[in-house]
Amino acid sequence: MRFGFHHGRERGHECGGRHGGPRGWGRGFGGGWGGMHPGREGGRGRRMFDGSELRLVLLKLIEEQPRHGYDLIREIEERSGGAYAPSPGVIYPTLTMLDDMGLVEAKAEGTRKAFAITEAGTAELKEKAAEVEALFQRLAALGEHQARTSGGPIRRAMGNLRAVLQERLGGSEVDPETLHAVADILDEAARKIERL
């Protein structure tokens, strides 16, 4: 399934992607301005956190409030100013691991799962409070750096667009009317940008 992003012409952005299936939106849009890669995990081809660090980051965000996987991706991307967006292929296995470790528990909300912290998860955060603080300082510093660059706001907006497309079109069944409506919105945005 393809739909155009620019004046109705197909640009090869498919609903299937690197991570397989319709959730291939997780890698964002590639490309970029001046070497930037909106939505790409770890910014320029590197990971910002290793596995154990990402577990702590997710656990801390879940402590703030119960969250879905999509919410966690969007929150991390926003805090990094759009420079870092962990992919669904990284987020969901990590959430499953946290669940298996008893640090979070999944609660069904319609067709999605929201994750809430457990007492064991709270204890884990207290035990590693200094490390957690350092990880979030690293994330905040990256966000501040991005805000100082001319591409920061664009990267953030592209990240938000990627996340919304992933959430809205990530299901196994998306009706043709929805696909055409999304394509129309994106085409109109492209036309407006061209006229700037």
mmCIF file of C-alpha atoms in Angstrom:
data_model
loop_
_atom_site.group_PDB
_atom_site.id
_atom_site.type_symbol
_atom_site.label_atom_id
_atom_site.label_comp_id
_atom_site.label_asym_id
_atom_site.label_seq_id
_atom_site.Cartn_x
_atom_site.Cartn_y
_atom_site.Cartn_z
ATOM 1 C CA MET A 1 0.000 0.000 0.000
ATOM 2 C CA ARG A 2 1.464 3.338 -1.042
ATOM 3 C CA PHE A 3 0.254 6.862 -0.933
ATOM 4 C CA GLY A 4 1.821 10.091 -2.067
ATOM 5 C CA PHE A 5 3.368 12.736 0.122
ATOM 6 C CA HIS A 6 3.870 15.347 -2.578
ATOM 7 C CA HIS A 7 1.195 16.566 -4.973
ATOM 8 C CA GLY A 8 -0.368 13.118 -5.136
ATOM 9 C CA ARG A 9 2.722 11.464 -6.601
ATOM 10 C CA GLU A 10 3.902 8.236 -5.022
ATOM 11 C CA ARG A 11 7.176 8.637 -3.207
ATOM 12 C CA GLY A 12 7.780 5.039 -2.174
ATOM 13 C CA HIS A 13 6.736 5.449 1.501
ATOM 14 C CA GLU A 14 5.122 2.131 2.223
ATOM 15 C CA CYS A 15 3.148 0.891 5.204
ATOM 16 C CA GLY A 16 5.534 -2.054 5.431
ATOM 17 C CA GLY A 17 9.022 -1.159 6.568
ATOM 18 C CA ARG A 18 12.296 -2.110 8.085
ATOM 19 C CA HIS A 19 10.749 -3.556 11.193
ATOM 20 C CA GLY A 20 8.293 -5.649 9.175
ATOM 21 C CA GLY A 21 4.563 -5.349 8.747
ATOM 22 C CA PRO A 22 2.531 -2.168 8.919
ATOM 23 C CA ARG A 23 4.464 -0.894 11.936
ATOM 24 C CA GLY A 24 7.482 -0.192 9.750
ATOM 25 C CA TRP A 25 6.847 3.517 10.377
ATOM 26 C CA GLY A 26 9.134 3.136 13.399
ATOM 27 C CA ARG A 27 12.219 4.299 11.512
ATOM 28 C CA GLY A 28 10.743 7.636 10.556
ATOM 29 C CA PHE A 29 11.412 9.347 7.273
ATOM 30 C CA GLY A 30 15.153 8.903 6.787
ATOM 31 C CA GLY A 31 16.388 11.812 4.723
ATOM 32 C CA GLY A 32 16.830 14.955 6.707
ATOM 33 C CA TRP A 33 18.285 18.417 6.524
ATOM 34 C CA GLY A 34 22.009 18.923 6.785
ATOM 35 C CA GLY A 35 22.609 15.368 7.940
ATOM 36 C CA MET A 36 19.637 15.225 10.327
ATOM 37 C CA HIS A 37 17.512 12.113 10.421
ATOM 38 C CA PRO A 38 14.116 12.811 12.006
ATOM 39 C CA GLY A 39 12.786 9.911 13.995
ATOM 40 C CA ARG A 40 15.805 7.683 13.442
ATOM 41 C CA GLU A 41 16.747 5.756 16.531
ATOM 42 C CA GLY A 42 19.788 7.208 18.215
ATOM 43 C CA GLY A 43 20.029 10.228 15.926
ATOM 44 C CA ARG A 44 22.876 9.614 13.479
ATOM 45 C CA GLY A 45 22.999 5.845 13.381
ATOM 46 C CA ARG A 46 23.909 5.199 17.023
ATOM 47 C CA ARG A 47 21.919 4.190 20.042
ATOM 48 C CA MET A 48 21.646 6.675 22.837
ATOM 49 C CA PHE A 49 20.987 4.084 25.550
ATOM 50 C CA ASP A 50 22.035 0.489 25.942
ATOM 51 C CA GLY A 51 19.464 -2.103 26.942
ATOM 52 C CA SER A 52 19.723 -1.676 30.706
ATOM 53 C CA GLU A 53 19.680 2.126 30.428
ATOM 54 C CA LEU A 54 16.588 2.118 28.222
ATOM 55 C CA ARG A 55 14.819 -0.122 30.741
ATOM 56 C CA LEU A 56 15.439 2.462 33.439
ATOM 57 C CA VAL A 57 14.291 5.342 31.226
ATOM 58 C CA LEU A 58 11.053 3.550 30.370
ATOM 59 C CA LEU A 59 10.510 2.571 33.986
ATOM 60 C CA LYS A 60 10.896 6.177 35.130
ATOM 61 C CA LEU A 61 8.466 7.449 32.482
ATOM 62 C CA ILE A 62 5.964 4.766 33.458
ATOM 63 C CA GLU A 63 6.350 5.783 37.104
ATOM 64 C CA GLU A 64 5.224 9.294 36.125
ATOM 65 C CA GLN A 65 2.026 7.841 34.679
ATOM 66 C CA PRO A 66 0.834 4.610 33.013
ATOM 67 C CA ARG A 67 1.793 4.717 29.349
ATOM 68 C CA HIS A 68 1.353 2.833 26.088
ATOM 69 C CA GLY A 69 4.364 1.916 23.970
ATOM 70 C CA TYR A 70 3.506 4.663 21.493
ATOM 71 C CA ASP A 71 3.315 7.211 24.327
ATOM 72 C CA LEU A 72 6.791 6.217 25.493
ATOM 73 C CA ILE A 73 8.273 6.627 22.013
ATOM 74 C CA ARG A 74 6.685 10.054 21.635
ATOM 75 C CA GLU A 75 7.724 11.213 25.125
ATOM 76 C CA ILE A 76 11.362 10.229 24.613
ATOM 77 C CA GLU A 77 11.417 11.882 21.222
ATOM 78 C CA GLU A 78 9.932 15.098 22.593
ATOM 79 C CA ARG A 79 12.402 15.225 25.509
ATOM 80 C CA SER A 80 15.311 14.796 23.119
ATOM 81 C CA GLY A 81 14.043 17.553 20.845
ATOM 82 C CA GLY A 82 13.340 14.982 18.143
ATOM 83 C CA ALA A 83 16.929 13.719 17.974
ATOM 84 C CA TYR A 84 16.285 10.292 19.458
ATOM 85 C CA ALA A 85 13.310 8.028 18.847
ATOM 86 C CA PRO A 86 13.557 4.411 19.965
ATOM 87 C CA SER A 87 11.814 2.188 17.467
ATOM 88 C CA PRO A 88 8.833 -0.061 18.249
ATOM 89 C CA GLY A 89 11.184 -2.983 17.593
ATOM 90 C CA VAL A 90 13.210 -1.840 20.616
ATOM 91 C CA ILE A 91 10.464 -0.451 22.858
ATOM 92 C CA TYR A 92 8.050 -3.370 22.889
ATOM 93 C CA PRO A 93 10.559 -6.144 23.664
ATOM 94 C CA THR A 94 11.937 -3.936 26.453
ATOM 95 C CA LEU A 95 8.449 -3.473 27.892
ATOM 96 C CA THR A 96 7.908 -7.222 27.733
ATOM 97 C CA MET A 97 11.170 -7.712 29.621
ATOM 98 C CA LEU A 98 10.132 -5.202 32.295
ATOM 99 C CA ASP A 99 6.842 -7.056 32.616
ATOM 100 C CA ASP A 100 8.608 -10.419 32.909
ATOM 101 C CA MET A 101 10.867 -8.930 35.606
ATOM 102 C CA GLY A 102 7.800 -7.824 37.568
ATOM 103 C CA LEU A 103 8.779 -4.148 37.369
ATOM 104 C CA VAL A 104 5.688 -3.132 35.379
ATOM 105 C CA GLU A 105 2.316 -4.659 34.719
ATOM 106 C CA ALA A 106 0.310 -4.473 31.533
ATOM 107 C CA LYS A 107 -3.335 -3.480 31.605
ATOM 108 C CA ALA A 108 -5.544 -3.824 28.555
ATOM 109 C CA GLU A 109 -7.171 -0.606 27.353
ATOM 110 C CA GLY A 110 -9.246 -1.494 24.334
ATOM 111 C CA THR A 111 -6.908 -2.918 21.701
ATOM 112 C CA ARG A 112 -3.786 -1.543 23.388
ATOM 113 C CA LYS A 113 -1.840 -2.213 26.566
ATOM 114 C CA ALA A 114 -0.966 0.450 29.093
ATOM 115 C CA PHE A 115 1.954 -0.263 31.404
ATOM 116 C CA ALA A 116 1.924 0.746 35.071
ATOM 117 C CA ILE A 117 4.773 0.509 37.559
ATOM 118 C CA THR A 118 4.738 -2.092 40.334
ATOM 119 C CA GLU A 119 6.129 -1.860 43.864
ATOM 120 C CA ALA A 120 9.195 -3.753 42.650
ATOM 121 C CA GLY A 121 9.613 -1.203 39.862
ATOM 122 C CA THR A 122 9.435 1.689 42.302
ATOM 123 C CA ALA A 123 12.051 0.007 44.484
ATOM 124 C CA GLU A 124 14.292 -0.486 41.447
ATOM 125 C CA LEU A 125 14.124 3.225 40.644
ATOM 126 C CA LYS A 126 14.954 4.191 44.207
ATOM 127 C CA GLU A 127 17.930 1.851 44.231
ATOM 128 C CA LYS A 128 19.268 3.306 40.982
ATOM 129 C CA ALA A 129 18.133 6.907 41.475
ATOM 130 C CA ALA A 130 21.537 8.421 40.650
ATOM 131 C CA GLU A 131 21.826 6.470 37.407
ATOM 132 C CA VAL A 132 18.270 7.381 36.416
ATOM 133 C CA GLU A 133 18.950 11.062 37.054
ATOM 134 C CA ALA A 134 22.085 10.926 34.904
ATOM 135 C CA LEU A 135 20.189 9.268 32.054
ATOM 136 C CA PHE A 136 17.506 11.954 32.062
ATOM 137 C CA GLN A 137 20.141 14.677 32.243
ATOM 138 C CA ARG A 138 21.677 13.160 29.116
ATOM 139 C CA LEU A 139 18.273 13.185 27.420
ATOM 140 C CA ALA A 140 17.619 16.790 28.462
ATOM 141 C CA ALA A 141 21.063 17.910 27.274
ATOM 142 C CA LEU A 142 20.366 16.380 23.883
ATOM 143 C CA GLY A 143 17.038 18.210 23.732
ATOM 144 C CA GLU A 144 18.709 21.512 24.607
ATOM 145 C CA HIS A 145 21.333 20.966 21.942
ATOM 146 C CA GLN A 146 18.665 20.270 19.336
ATOM 147 C CA ALA A 147 16.722 23.371 20.361
ATOM 148 C CA ARG A 148 19.796 25.488 19.589
ATOM 149 C CA THR A 149 20.031 24.195 16.027
ATOM 150 C CA SER A 150 17.938 25.532 13.196
ATOM 151 C CA GLY A 151 16.572 22.074 12.443
ATOM 152 C CA GLY A 152 15.369 21.389 15.992
ATOM 153 C CA PRO A 153 11.715 22.442 15.575
ATOM 154 C CA ILE A 154 11.489 20.675 12.215
ATOM 155 C CA ARG A 155 12.931 17.484 13.669
ATOM 156 C CA ARG A 156 10.425 17.605 16.533
ATOM 157 C CA ALA A 157 7.505 18.175 14.171
ATOM 158 C CA MET A 158 8.636 15.356 11.885
ATOM 159 C CA GLY A 159 8.950 13.097 14.890
ATOM 160 C CA ASN A 160 5.414 13.919 15.971
ATOM 161 C CA LEU A 161 4.152 13.230 12.452
ATOM 162 C CA ARG A 162 5.948 9.887 12.344
ATOM 163 C CA ALA A 163 4.511 8.862 15.705
ATOM 164 C CA VAL A 164 0.952 9.849 14.760
ATOM 165 C CA LEU A 165 1.170 7.997 11.444
ATOM 166 C CA GLN A 166 2.498 4.930 13.209
ATOM 167 C CA GLU A 167 -0.322 5.031 15.746
ATOM 168 C CA ARG A 168 -3.128 5.757 13.280
ATOM 169 C CA LEU A 169 -1.997 3.531 10.404
ATOM 170 C CA GLY A 170 -0.209 0.832 12.393
ATOM 171 C CA GLY A 171 -3.206 -1.497 12.614
ATOM 172 C CA SER A 172 -3.609 -4.503 10.357
ATOM 173 C CA GLU A 173 -6.750 -3.052 8.772
ATOM 174 C CA VAL A 174 -6.922 0.566 7.655
ATOM 175 C CA ASP A 175 -9.848 1.524 5.451
ATOM 176 C CA PRO A 176 -9.126 3.180 2.084
ATOM 177 C CA GLU A 177 -11.008 6.348 3.084
ATOM 178 C CA THR A 178 -8.618 6.897 5.991
ATOM 179 C CA LEU A 179 -5.571 6.358 3.778
ATOM 180 C CA HIS A 180 -6.838 8.862 1.211
ATOM 181 C CA ALA A 181 -7.708 11.388 3.945
ATOM 182 C CA VAL A 182 -4.195 11.129 5.421
ATOM 183 C CA ALA A 183 -2.638 11.427 1.973
ATOM 184 C CA ASP A 184 -4.701 14.555 1.270
ATOM 185 C CA ILE A 185 -3.543 16.167 4.511
ATOM 186 C CA LEU A 186 0.108 15.409 3.750
ATOM 187 C CA ASP A 187 -0.217 16.604 0.161
ATOM 188 C CA GLU A 188 -1.746 19.884 1.344
ATOM 189 C CA ALA A 189 1.053 20.373 3.883
ATOM 190 C CA ALA A 190 3.626 19.800 1.124
ATOM 191 C CA ARG A 191 1.946 22.377 -1.093
ATOM 192 C CA LYS A 192 1.902 24.968 1.693
ATOM 193 C CA ILE A 193 5.596 24.410 2.445
ATOM 194 C CA GLU A 194 6.463 24.807 -1.233
ATOM 195 C CA ARG A 195 4.710 28.171 -1.287
ATOM 196 C CA LEU A 196 6.704 29.567 1.663
#
